[in-house]
């Protein structure tokens, strides 16, 4: 069973599974584990790791259209190096500050491999939470931010490792890896979007997940997808560029369905930018890019 | 740096570190990581692991005198076995139900070693939260429940492994490992205890931590400590019996300071039982058992 099948099995048992975060009363809660081998390529600083680990959970709160209030993290490593731990905590504190939440500590554990588990909580607004299941044919398909930054970062990390560079690529990669969780954008979209999720598994897979939950299809216009400038610097041609922007994932942008009349006010209010990249269609029309089927393919733990 | 020193370093940076759970507004939040090698001895079922992992976090909410509302957990293993995952979730669901909280899912990850990270959240009552820092000389030292059950479980697990038994010992060990988080007791004590924590690191270490936070000492009367009957079945004499009950830890009972006049009503209202085991004394008198210094010794990750 790979992770995706296992998550499906879990979802069948739990009333709240299946969205980016669970909802209990007005509280939204979400947790994620990341570890060195698969999530922090060589060159990732502990500051970036702290930012990214906690940021991933804050992004899930954002995807529900909730206000992020607090985060905690477990830091597990083979040995406790005070400098590394301090930098991890600094990254966690700073990403929380970036979205007006508070980092309030966590737990330490001994583990062969550097591993983190972060949890974020948030409060639903009066608009309620946005789930994955409300998109309607006719809505516009919109995304926040620019795509492919994590994929570009990975190429830069790899370049540094392969070519023993001067550290500039790795610094740039760390910058790219420190995304801003779209909490402010999610709050703006809370009473406007009909369905929403974050793009941890990539745009293509997110569209398939939204399509399944909402029982709709999506027609993506790839030309409209805002691609991060860093992708152009590392991509090997147009097909690779689209692969990095739409399949790699881990960009932690928001993907949502927005009714026509709400697009303009939402765009003006989203600090991370909001771009219309396609439309919601009938389920029978499937998920397409430029009219061709868009494969449900991304990054899956457990299938590697 | 061992885990304890690392936690001290963390506490210096974070306003909310140092208690069993962090407090943000009226919300209490806590997280813990457990892994197979150090926390789940051979023979521990996945059901017990789910119960225990989530129970440990619920116990931290209990220690703050807060109402546990929800828990999430990360389940990481080398492969996703549906039966094992189902049993883990069942244990997590059941321990939440035992304290009127809701298990709302979590995350999955691939990891060489079976690892869990659980997070629980709760709501502070109108009485506010109980921290480790309010104990006053003259208060009674009280504990919930019976002590040494996890130590006894570990001996039973080991007996099964060493002697290839018929499985009865391991079943009994699993039962002992599934403690009831003292949430109801914590709520009862919320407006009565002057300081409180749970006993994850054992009674001795808990007393030293409460003593440091409250700037007091404790005089423990070992004769009064309620020892779980399972300890008598495995202990090798009185010294070993005290070692298992007071130093081993992981019993997840509550340790608290209670003013004289509040003891009787608290005792009547605590479903897990409340026993007076000593008194709060001046800081200069230190932490003693039967008048002798009680060593600040327990179970510390990272120093093994």
Coordinates of C-alpha atoms in Angstrom, one line a residue:
Chain A
X1 CA 0.0 0.0 0.0
X2 CA 1.5 3.4 -0.9
X3 CA 0.9 6.5 1.1
X4 CA -2.0 7.6 -1.1
X5 CA -3.9 4.3 -0.7
X6 CA -3.1 4.4 3.0
X7 CA -4.6 7.9 3.3
X8 CA -7.7 6.7 1.5
X9 CA -8.0 3.8 3.9
X10 CA -7.7 6.3 6.8
X11 CA -10.2 8.7 5.3
X12 CA -12.8 5.9 5.3
X13 CA -12.5 5.6 9.0
X14 CA -12.4 9.2 10.0
X15 CA -15.2 11.8 9.5
X16 CA -12.7 14.6 9.1
X17 CA -10.0 13.1 7.0
X18 CA -9.7 14.1 3.3
X19 CA -9.2 17.9 3.6
X20 CA -6.0 19.8 4.3
X21 CA -6.8 20.1 8.0
X22 CA -9.3 18.6 10.4
X23 CA -12.0 20.7 11.9
X24 CA -13.2 20.4 15.5
X25 CA -15.7 23.0 16.5
X26 CA -14.1 26.3 15.3
X27 CA -10.6 24.9 15.5
X28 CA -8.6 23.7 12.5
X29 CA -5.7 21.3 13.1
X30 CA -3.2 19.7 10.9
X31 CA 0.1 17.8 11.2
X32 CA 2.9 16.8 8.9
X33 CA 6.1 14.8 9.2
X34 CA 9.2 15.7 7.1
X35 CA 12.5 14.0 7.1
X36 CA 16.0 14.6 5.8
X37 CA 16.3 12.0 3.1
X38 CA 13.1 12.9 1.2
X39 CA 12.3 16.5 2.2
X40 CA 15.6 18.3 3.1
X41 CA 18.1 17.9 0.3
X42 CA 21.8 18.4 1.1
X43 CA 22.4 22.1 1.5
X44 CA 19.1 22.8 3.3
X45 CA 19.9 24.8 6.4
X46 CA 18.3 24.1 9.7
X47 CA 16.7 27.6 9.5
X48 CA 15.1 26.7 6.2
X49 CA 14.1 23.3 7.6
X50 CA 12.3 24.9 10.5
X51 CA 10.7 27.5 8.3
X52 CA 9.6 24.8 5.8
X53 CA 8.4 22.2 8.2
X54 CA 6.2 24.6 10.2
X55 CA 5.3 26.5 7.0
X56 CA 3.8 23.3 5.4
X57 CA 1.4 23.0 8.4
X58 CA 0.5 26.7 8.3
X59 CA -0.2 26.2 4.6
X60 CA -2.8 23.5 5.4
X61 CA -4.5 25.9 7.8
X62 CA -4.4 28.5 5.0
X63 CA -6.0 26.0 2.6
X64 CA -9.1 25.8 4.9
X65 CA -9.5 29.6 4.8
X66 CA -8.8 29.7 8.6
X67 CA -6.7 32.1 10.7
X68 CA -3.5 30.4 11.8
X69 CA -3.0 30.9 15.5
X70 CA -0.2 28.6 16.7
X71 CA 2.3 25.9 15.7
X72 CA 4.4 23.3 17.5
X73 CA 7.1 21.1 16.1
X74 CA 9.0 18.0 17.1
X75 CA 12.7 18.1 16.3
X76 CA 14.4 14.7 16.1
X77 CA 18.1 14.2 15.3
X78 CA 20.9 11.8 16.1
X79 CA 22.4 14.4 18.4
X80 CA 21.2 17.7 19.8
X81 CA 23.5 20.4 18.4
X82 CA 22.5 23.7 20.1
X83 CA 23.4 25.8 17.1
X84 CA 21.3 23.7 14.7
X85 CA 18.4 23.5 17.1
X86 CA 18.5 27.3 17.6
X87 CA 18.4 27.9 13.9
X88 CA 15.5 25.4 13.4
X89 CA 13.5 27.2 16.1
X90 CA 14.4 30.6 14.5
X91 CA 13.0 29.4 11.2
X92 CA 9.9 28.1 12.9
X93 CA 9.4 31.4 14.8
X94 CA 9.9 33.5 11.7
X95 CA 7.5 31.6 9.4
X96 CA 4.9 31.9 12.2
X97 CA 5.5 35.6 12.5
X98 CA 5.1 35.9 8.7
X99 CA 1.5 34.8 9.0
X100 CA 0.7 36.4 12.4
X101 CA 0.8 33.0 14.2
X102 CA 2.8 32.1 17.3
X103 CA 5.4 29.3 17.5
X104 CA 5.0 27.9 20.9
X105 CA 7.6 25.1 21.2
X106 CA 7.4 21.4 20.9
X107 CA 9.3 18.2 21.7
X108 CA 12.7 16.7 21.1
X109 CA 13.5 13.2 20.2
X110 CA 16.6 11.1 19.3
X111 CA 16.4 9.7 15.8
X112 CA 19.0 8.4 13.3
X113 CA 17.7 10.7 10.6
X114 CA 16.9 14.4 11.1
X115 CA 13.1 14.3 11.3
X116 CA 10.4 16.9 12.1
X117 CA 6.8 16.7 12.8
X118 CA 4.9 20.0 12.9
X119 CA 1.4 20.8 13.8
X120 CA -0.5 24.0 13.3
X121 CA -3.9 25.1 14.6
X122 CA -6.1 27.9 13.5
X123 CA -9.6 29.4 14.0
X124 CA -12.3 29.2 11.4
X125 CA -13.7 32.7 10.6
X126 CA -17.4 33.5 10.5
X127 CA -17.3 32.5 6.8
X128 CA -16.7 28.9 7.9
X129 CA -14.0 26.7 6.4
X130 CA -13.4 26.0 2.8
X131 CA -13.2 22.3 1.9
X132 CA -12.2 20.5 -1.3
X133 CA -15.8 19.6 -2.2
X134 CA -17.7 22.7 -3.2
X135 CA -16.4 23.5 -6.7
X136 CA -19.2 23.9 -9.4
X137 CA -18.9 23.8 -13.2
X138 CA -18.7 27.4 -14.4
X139 CA -16.5 28.6 -11.5
X140 CA -13.0 29.9 -12.4
X141 CA -10.0 27.8 -11.5
X142 CA -7.5 30.1 -9.7
X143 CA -4.1 29.8 -8.0
X144 CA -2.0 32.0 -5.8
X145 CA 1.6 32.9 -6.3
X146 CA 4.2 31.6 -8.8
X147 CA 4.8 27.9 -9.4
X148 CA 7.8 25.7 -9.5
X149 CA 10.0 27.4 -6.9
X150 CA 10.6 24.2 -4.9
X151 CA 11.4 22.2 -8.0
X152 CA 13.9 24.9 -9.0
X153 CA 15.4 24.9 -5.5
X154 CA 15.9 21.2 -5.8
X155 CA 17.8 21.6 -9.0
X156 CA 20.0 24.3 -7.5
X157 CA 20.7 22.1 -4.4
X158 CA 21.7 19.3 -6.8
X159 CA 23.8 21.5 -8.9
X160 CA 25.8 22.6 -5.8
X161 CA 26.3 19.0 -4.8
X162 CA 27.3 17.8 -8.3
X163 CA 29.5 20.7 -9.2
X164 CA 30.9 21.8 -5.8
X165 CA 29.9 25.4 -6.4
X166 CA 30.7 28.5 -4.4
X167 CA 27.6 28.3 -2.2
X168 CA 25.6 30.9 -4.2
X169 CA 23.3 28.3 -5.7
X170 CA 22.7 26.7 -2.3
X171 CA 21.9 30.1 -0.8
X172 CA 19.4 30.8 -3.6
X173 CA 17.9 27.4 -3.2
X174 CA 17.4 28.0 0.5
X175 CA 15.7 31.3 -0.3
X176 CA 13.4 29.5 -2.8
X177 CA 12.6 26.8 -0.2
X178 CA 11.3 29.4 2.3
X179 CA 7.8 30.0 0.9
X180 CA 5.2 32.3 2.5
X181 CA 2.3 30.2 3.7
X182 CA -0.8 31.8 2.0
X183 CA -2.8 32.4 5.2
X184 CA -3.7 36.0 4.3
X185 CA -4.8 34.8 0.9
X186 CA -6.8 31.9 2.3
X187 CA -8.7 34.3 4.7
X188 CA -9.5 36.5 1.7
X189 CA -10.8 33.5 -0.2
X190 CA -12.7 32.0 2.8
X191 CA -16.0 33.6 1.8
X192 CA -15.3 33.6 -1.9
X193 CA -13.8 30.2 -3.0
X194 CA -16.2 27.3 -3.4
X195 CA -13.4 24.7 -3.0
X196 CA -9.7 25.1 -2.0
X197 CA -6.6 23.1 -1.1
X198 CA -2.9 23.7 -1.0
X199 CA -0.6 22.4 -3.7
X200 CA 1.7 20.2 -1.6
X201 CA 1.5 17.4 -4.1
X202 CA 1.7 19.6 -7.2
X203 CA -0.9 21.3 -9.3
X204 CA -1.8 18.3 -11.4
X205 CA -2.5 16.1 -8.4
X206 CA -4.3 18.9 -6.6
X207 CA -6.7 19.3 -9.5
X208 CA -7.4 15.6 -9.5
X209 CA -8.0 15.6 -5.8
X210 CA -10.3 18.7 -6.0
X211 CA -12.1 17.1 -9.0
X212 CA -12.7 13.9 -7.1
X213 CA -13.9 15.7 -3.9
X214 CA -16.1 18.1 -5.8
X215 CA -17.3 15.7 -8.5
X216 CA -16.2 18.0 -11.3
X217 CA -13.5 18.3 -13.9
X218 CA -11.0 21.0 -14.6
X219 CA -9.8 22.6 -17.9
X220 CA -6.4 24.0 -17.2
X221 CA -4.9 26.6 -19.5
X222 CA -1.2 26.0 -19.1
X223 CA -0.2 29.3 -20.7
X224 CA -1.8 31.2 -17.9
X225 CA 0.0 29.4 -15.1
X226 CA 2.4 31.8 -13.4
X227 CA 5.8 30.1 -13.4
X228 CA 8.4 31.3 -11.0
X229 CA 11.4 33.0 -12.7
X230 CA 13.8 30.6 -11.0
X231 CA 12.3 27.8 -13.1
X232 CA 13.3 29.4 -16.3
X233 CA 16.9 29.4 -15.1
X234 CA 17.0 25.7 -14.5
X235 CA 14.4 24.2 -16.9
X236 CA 15.5 22.2 -20.0
X237 CA 12.9 23.3 -22.5
X238 CA 9.1 23.9 -22.3
X239 CA 8.1 20.4 -21.4
X240 CA 10.5 20.3 -18.5
X241 CA 9.4 23.8 -17.4
X242 CA 5.7 22.6 -17.2
X243 CA 6.8 19.4 -15.4
X244 CA 8.6 21.5 -12.7
X245 CA 5.7 24.0 -12.4
X246 CA 2.7 21.6 -12.5
X247 CA 3.9 18.2 -11.3
X248 CA 6.8 18.5 -8.9
X249 CA 4.8 20.0 -6.1
X250 CA 5.7 21.3 -2.6
X251 CA 5.1 24.9 -3.7
X252 CA 2.4 25.3 -1.0
X253 CA 0.3 27.7 -3.1
X254 CA -3.5 27.6 -3.0
X255 CA -5.6 26.1 -5.7
X256 CA -9.2 27.1 -5.7
X257 CA -12.5 27.4 -7.5
X258 CA -14.0 30.9 -7.5
X259 CA -17.3 32.1 -8.9
X260 CA -16.9 34.6 -11.8
X261 CA -18.2 37.6 -9.8
X262 CA -15.8 37.0 -6.9
X263 CA -12.6 36.9 -8.9
X264 CA -11.9 40.6 -9.2
X265 CA -12.4 41.5 -5.5
X266 CA -10.4 38.3 -4.5
X267 CA -7.5 39.2 -6.8
X268 CA -7.3 42.7 -5.4
X269 CA -7.2 41.4 -1.8
X270 CA -4.8 38.5 -2.1
X271 CA -1.3 39.6 -1.1
X272 CA 0.3 36.5 -2.8
X273 CA -1.5 37.3 -6.1
X274 CA -4.4 35.3 -7.6
X275 CA -4.4 34.2 -11.2
X276 CA -7.2 32.6 -13.2
X277 CA -5.7 29.5 -14.9
X278 CA -8.7 27.7 -16.2
X279 CA -12.3 26.7 -15.3
X280 CA -14.3 24.1 -13.6
X281 CA -16.1 21.8 -16.0
X282 CA -18.3 18.7 -15.7
X283 CA -16.9 15.6 -14.1
X284 CA -17.3 13.7 -17.4
X285 CA -14.9 16.1 -19.1
X286 CA -12.1 15.1 -16.7
X287 CA -9.0 17.1 -15.8
X288 CA -7.3 18.5 -18.9
X289 CA -4.5 20.8 -19.9
X290 CA -4.9 22.5 -23.3
X291 CA -7.7 19.9 -24.0
X292 CA -5.4 16.9 -23.4
X293 CA -5.8 14.7 -20.3
X294 CA -3.5 15.9 -17.5
X295 CA -2.0 12.9 -15.8
X296 CA -2.7 12.5 -12.0
X297 CA 1.0 12.4 -11.3
X298 CA 3.1 14.1 -8.7
X299 CA 5.3 13.3 -5.8
X300 CA 4.2 10.3 -3.8
X301 CA 6.0 9.1 -0.7
X302 CA 6.1 5.3 -0.5
X303 CA 6.1 4.8 -4.3
X304 CA 9.7 5.8 -4.7
Chain B
X1 CA 23.8 18.1 24.7
X2 CA 21.2 15.6 25.9
X3 CA 17.5 16.1 25.5
X4 CA 17.0 17.8 28.8
X5 CA 19.7 20.4 28.2
X6 CA 18.3 20.9 24.7
X7 CA 14.8 21.5 26.2
X8 CA 16.3 24.1 28.6
X9 CA 17.9 25.8 25.6
X10 CA 14.6 25.8 23.8
X11 CA 12.8 27.1 26.9
X12 CA 15.0 30.1 27.1
X13 CA 13.9 31.2 23.6
X14 CA 10.2 30.5 23.9
X15 CA 7.8 32.3 26.3
X16 CA 5.5 29.2 26.5
X17 CA 8.0 26.4 26.8
X18 CA 8.6 24.7 30.1
X19 CA 5.1 23.5 31.0
X20 CA 3.5 20.3 29.8
X21 CA 1.7 22.2 27.0
X22 CA 1.8 25.6 25.4
X23 CA -1.0 28.1 25.9
X24 CA -2.2 30.4 23.2
X25 CA -5.3 32.4 24.2
X26 CA -7.7 29.7 25.6
X27 CA -6.1 26.9 23.6
X28 CA -3.6 24.4 25.0
X29 CA -1.4 22.5 22.6
X30 CA 1.2 19.9 23.0
X31 CA 3.2 17.5 20.8
X32 CA 5.3 14.3 21.3
X33 CA 7.3 12.0 19.2
X34 CA 7.6 8.3 20.1
X35 CA 9.5 5.6 18.2
X36 CA 9.8 1.9 18.1
X37 CA 13.3 1.4 19.5
X38 CA 12.9 3.4 22.7
X39 CA 9.2 3.6 23.2
X40 CA 7.4 0.5 21.9
X41 CA 9.1 -2.7 23.2
X42 CA 8.8 -5.9 21.1
X43 CA 5.3 -7.2 21.8
X44 CA 3.6 -3.8 21.7
X45 CA 0.6 -4.0 19.4
X46 CA -0.2 -1.2 17.0
X47 CA -3.5 -0.7 18.9
X48 CA -1.5 -0.1 22.1
X49 CA 1.0 2.1 20.2
X50 CA -1.9 4.3 18.9
X51 CA -3.5 4.5 22.3
X52 CA -0.2 5.3 24.0
X53 CA 1.1 7.8 21.5
X54 CA -2.0 9.9 21.5
X55 CA -2.6 9.3 25.2
X56 CA 0.8 10.8 26.0
X57 CA -0.3 14.1 24.4
X58 CA -3.7 14.0 26.0
X59 CA -1.9 13.5 29.3
X60 CA -0.1 16.8 28.8
X61 CA -3.4 18.6 28.2
X62 CA -4.7 17.0 31.4
X63 CA -1.6 18.3 33.3
X64 CA -2.6 21.8 32.4
X65 CA -6.1 21.3 33.9
X66 CA -7.6 21.8 30.4
X67 CA -10.4 20.1 28.5
X68 CA -8.9 17.9 25.8
X69 CA -10.8 18.5 22.5
X70 CA -8.9 16.8 19.7
X71 CA -5.8 14.9 18.7
X72 CA -3.9 14.2 15.5
X73 CA -1.0 11.8 14.8
X74 CA 1.6 11.1 12.2
X75 CA 2.2 7.5 11.5
X76 CA 5.5 6.7 9.9
X77 CA 6.7 3.2 9.0
X78 CA 8.9 1.4 6.5
X79 CA 5.8 0.2 4.7
X80 CA 2.1 0.9 5.0
X81 CA 0.3 -2.3 6.2
X82 CA -3.4 -1.6 6.2
X83 CA -4.1 -3.9 9.2
X84 CA -1.4 -2.3 11.3
X85 CA -2.5 1.2 10.4
X86 CA -6.2 0.4 11.1
X87 CA -5.2 -0.9 14.6
X88 CA -3.1 2.2 15.3
X89 CA -6.0 4.4 14.4
X90 CA -8.4 2.3 16.5
X91 CA -6.2 2.8 19.5
X92 CA -5.9 6.5 18.9
X93 CA -9.7 6.8 18.4
X94 CA -10.4 4.8 21.6
X95 CA -8.0 6.8 23.9
X96 CA -9.6 10.0 22.6
X97 CA -13.1 8.6 23.4
X98 CA -11.9 7.6 26.9
X99 CA -11.4 11.3 27.6
X100 CA -14.2 12.8 25.5
X101 CA -11.9 14.2 22.9
X102 CA -12.0 13.5 19.1
X103 CA -9.3 11.8 17.0
X104 CA -9.3 13.7 13.7
X105 CA -6.6 12.0 11.6
X106 CA -3.1 13.0 10.7
X107 CA -0.4 12.3 8.3
X108 CA 1.5 9.3 6.9
X109 CA 5.2 9.1 6.2
X110 CA 7.8 6.6 5.2
X111 CA 10.4 5.9 7.8
X112 CA 12.8 3.0 8.5
X113 CA 11.7 2.8 12.0
X114 CA 8.1 2.9 13.2
X115 CA 7.6 6.4 14.5
X116 CA 4.7 8.5 15.7
X117 CA 4.2 12.1 16.4
X118 CA 1.0 13.0 18.2
X119 CA -0.5 16.4 19.0
X120 CA -3.4 17.2 21.2
X121 CA -5.3 20.4 21.7
X122 CA -7.6 21.5 24.5
X123 CA -9.5 24.4 25.9
X124 CA -8.6 26.1 29.2
X125 CA -11.6 26.3 31.6
X126 CA -12.7 29.4 33.3
X127 CA -10.4 28.4 36.2
X128 CA -7.4 29.0 33.8
X129 CA -4.5 26.6 33.3
X130 CA -2.4 25.1 36.0
X131 CA 1.4 25.5 35.5
X132 CA 4.3 24.0 37.2
X133 CA 5.2 27.1 39.1
X134 CA 2.6 27.8 41.8
X135 CA 3.3 25.3 44.6
X136 CA 3.7 26.8 48.0
X137 CA 5.3 25.4 51.2
X138 CA 2.5 23.9 53.3
X139 CA 0.6 22.6 50.3
X140 CA 0.1 18.8 50.2
X141 CA 1.9 16.8 47.5
X142 CA -0.7 14.6 45.7
X143 CA -0.7 12.1 42.9
X144 CA -3.4 10.4 40.8
X145 CA -3.6 6.7 40.1
X146 CA -1.2 3.9 40.8
X147 CA 2.5 3.9 40.0
X148 CA 4.9 1.7 38.1
X149 CA 2.5 0.2 35.6
X150 CA 4.6 1.0 32.6
X151 CA 7.8 -0.3 34.3
X152 CA 5.9 -3.5 35.1
X153 CA 4.7 -3.7 31.5
X154 CA 8.3 -3.4 30.3
X155 CA 9.4 -6.3 32.5
X156 CA 6.5 -8.4 31.2
X157 CA 7.4 -7.6 27.6
X158 CA 11.0 -8.6 28.3
X159 CA 10.0 -11.8 30.0
X160 CA 8.0 -12.8 26.9
X161 CA 11.0 -12.1 24.7
X162 CA 13.5 -13.8 26.9
X163 CA 11.5 -16.8 27.8
X164 CA 9.3 -17.3 24.7
X165 CA 6.1 -17.5 26.7
X166 CA 2.6 -18.3 25.7
X167 CA 1.6 -14.7 25.0
X168 CA -0.2 -14.1 28.2
X169 CA 2.5 -11.9 29.6
X170 CA 2.6 -9.8 26.5
X171 CA -1.2 -9.3 26.5
X172 CA -1.0 -8.2 30.2
X173 CA 1.8 -5.9 29.3
X174 CA -0.2 -4.3 26.5
X175 CA -3.1 -3.8 28.9
X176 CA -0.8 -2.1 31.4
X177 CA 0.7 0.1 28.6
X178 CA -2.8 1.5 27.8
X179 CA -3.1 4.1 30.6
X180 CA -6.1 6.4 30.9
X181 CA -5.0 10.0 30.4
X182 CA -6.1 11.9 33.5
X183 CA -8.1 14.6 31.8
X184 CA -11.1 14.3 34.1
X185 CA -8.8 14.5 37.1
X186 CA -7.0 17.4 35.7
X187 CA -10.2 19.3 35.2
X188 CA -11.2 18.6 38.8
X189 CA -7.8 19.9 39.9
X190 CA -7.8 23.0 37.7
X191 CA -9.3 25.3 40.3
X192 CA -7.7 23.5 43.2
X193 CA -4.0 22.6 42.5
X194 CA -1.4 25.3 42.8
X195 CA 1.0 23.5 40.5
X196 CA 0.7 20.4 38.3
X197 CA 2.5 18.3 35.7
X198 CA 2.2 14.7 34.4
X199 CA 4.7 12.1 35.3
X200 CA 6.1 11.2 31.9
X201 CA 9.7 11.2 33.3
X202 CA 8.8 9.5 36.5
X203 CA 7.9 10.8 40.0
X204 CA 11.4 11.7 41.1
X205 CA 12.2 13.8 38.1
X206 CA 8.7 15.4 38.1
X207 CA 9.3 16.5 41.7
X208 CA 12.6 18.1 40.8
X209 CA 11.0 19.8 37.8
X210 CA 8.1 21.1 39.9
X211 CA 10.5 22.2 42.7
X212 CA 12.6 24.2 40.2
X213 CA 9.6 25.8 38.5
X214 CA 7.9 26.7 41.9
X215 CA 11.1 27.4 43.8
X216 CA 10.1 25.0 46.6
X217 CA 11.2 21.6 47.9
X218 CA 9.2 18.4 48.4
X219 CA 9.2 15.9 51.2
X220 CA 7.9 12.6 49.8
X221 CA 6.6 9.8 52.1
X222 CA 7.4 6.7 50.0
X223 CA 5.1 4.5 52.1
X224 CA 2.1 6.5 50.9
X225 CA 2.9 6.2 47.2
X226 CA 0.2 3.9 45.6
X227 CA 2.1 1.3 43.7
X228 CA 0.3 -0.7 41.0
X229 CA -0.3 -4.4 41.9
X230 CA 1.5 -5.4 38.7
X231 CA 4.7 -4.0 40.1
X232 CA 4.6 -6.4 43.0
X233 CA 4.5 -9.3 40.6
X234 CA 7.7 -8.3 38.9
X235 CA 9.8 -6.4 41.5
X236 CA 12.9 -7.9 42.9
X237 CA 12.6 -6.6 46.5
X238 CA 11.6 -3.3 48.1
X239 CA 14.3 -1.1 46.5
X240 CA 13.5 -2.4 43.0
X241 CA 9.8 -1.8 43.7
X242 CA 10.5 1.8 44.6
X243 CA 12.7 2.2 41.6
X244 CA 10.0 1.0 39.3
X245 CA 7.3 3.1 40.9
X246 CA 9.2 6.4 41.4
X247 CA 12.0 6.5 38.8
X248 CA 11.1 4.6 35.7
X249 CA 8.4 7.0 34.6
X250 CA 6.0 6.9 31.6
X251 CA 3.0 6.3 33.9
X252 CA 1.3 9.5 32.8
X253 CA -0.3 10.2 36.2
X254 CA -0.6 13.7 37.6
X255 CA 1.7 15.1 40.2
X256 CA 0.3 18.2 41.9
X257 CA 0.4 20.5 44.9
X258 CA -2.9 21.0 46.6
X259 CA -3.8 23.3 49.6
X260 CA -4.9 21.4 52.7
X261 CA -8.5 22.6 52.5
X262 CA -8.9 21.4 48.8
X263 CA -7.7 17.9 49.2
X264 CA -10.9 16.2 50.4
X265 CA -13.2 17.7 47.7
X266 CA -10.6 17.0 45.1
X267 CA -10.1 13.4 46.2
X268 CA -13.8 12.8 46.0
X269 CA -14.1 14.2 42.5
X270 CA -11.0 12.6 40.9
X271 CA -12.1 9.4 39.0
X272 CA -8.5 8.2 38.9
X273 CA -8.1 8.6 42.6
X274 CA -6.0 11.2 44.4
X275 CA -3.5 10.3 47.1
X276 CA -1.5 12.6 49.4
X277 CA 2.1 11.4 49.3
X278 CA 3.9 14.2 51.0
X279 CA 4.2 17.9 51.3
X280 CA 5.6 21.0 49.8
X281 CA 8.6 22.4 51.8
X282 CA 11.0 25.2 51.5
X283 CA 13.4 25.2 48.5
X284 CA 16.3 24.9 50.9
X285 CA 15.1 21.6 52.1
X286 CA 15.3 20.1 48.7
X287 CA 13.5 17.1 47.3
X288 CA 13.6 14.2 49.8
X289 CA 12.1 10.7 50.3
X290 CA 11.9 9.6 53.9
X291 CA 14.2 12.5 54.8
X292 CA 16.9 11.4 52.4
X293 CA 17.7 13.3 49.2
X294 CA 15.7 11.8 46.3
X295 CA 18.0 11.8 43.2
X296 CA 16.8 13.7 40.1
X297 CA 17.0 10.5 38.0
X298 CA 14.7 9.0 35.5
X299 CA 14.4 8.2 31.9
X300 CA 16.2 10.7 29.6
X301 CA 16.4 10.4 25.8
X302 CA 19.7 11.3 24.4
X303 CA 21.8 10.2 27.4
X304 CA 21.3 6.5 26.8

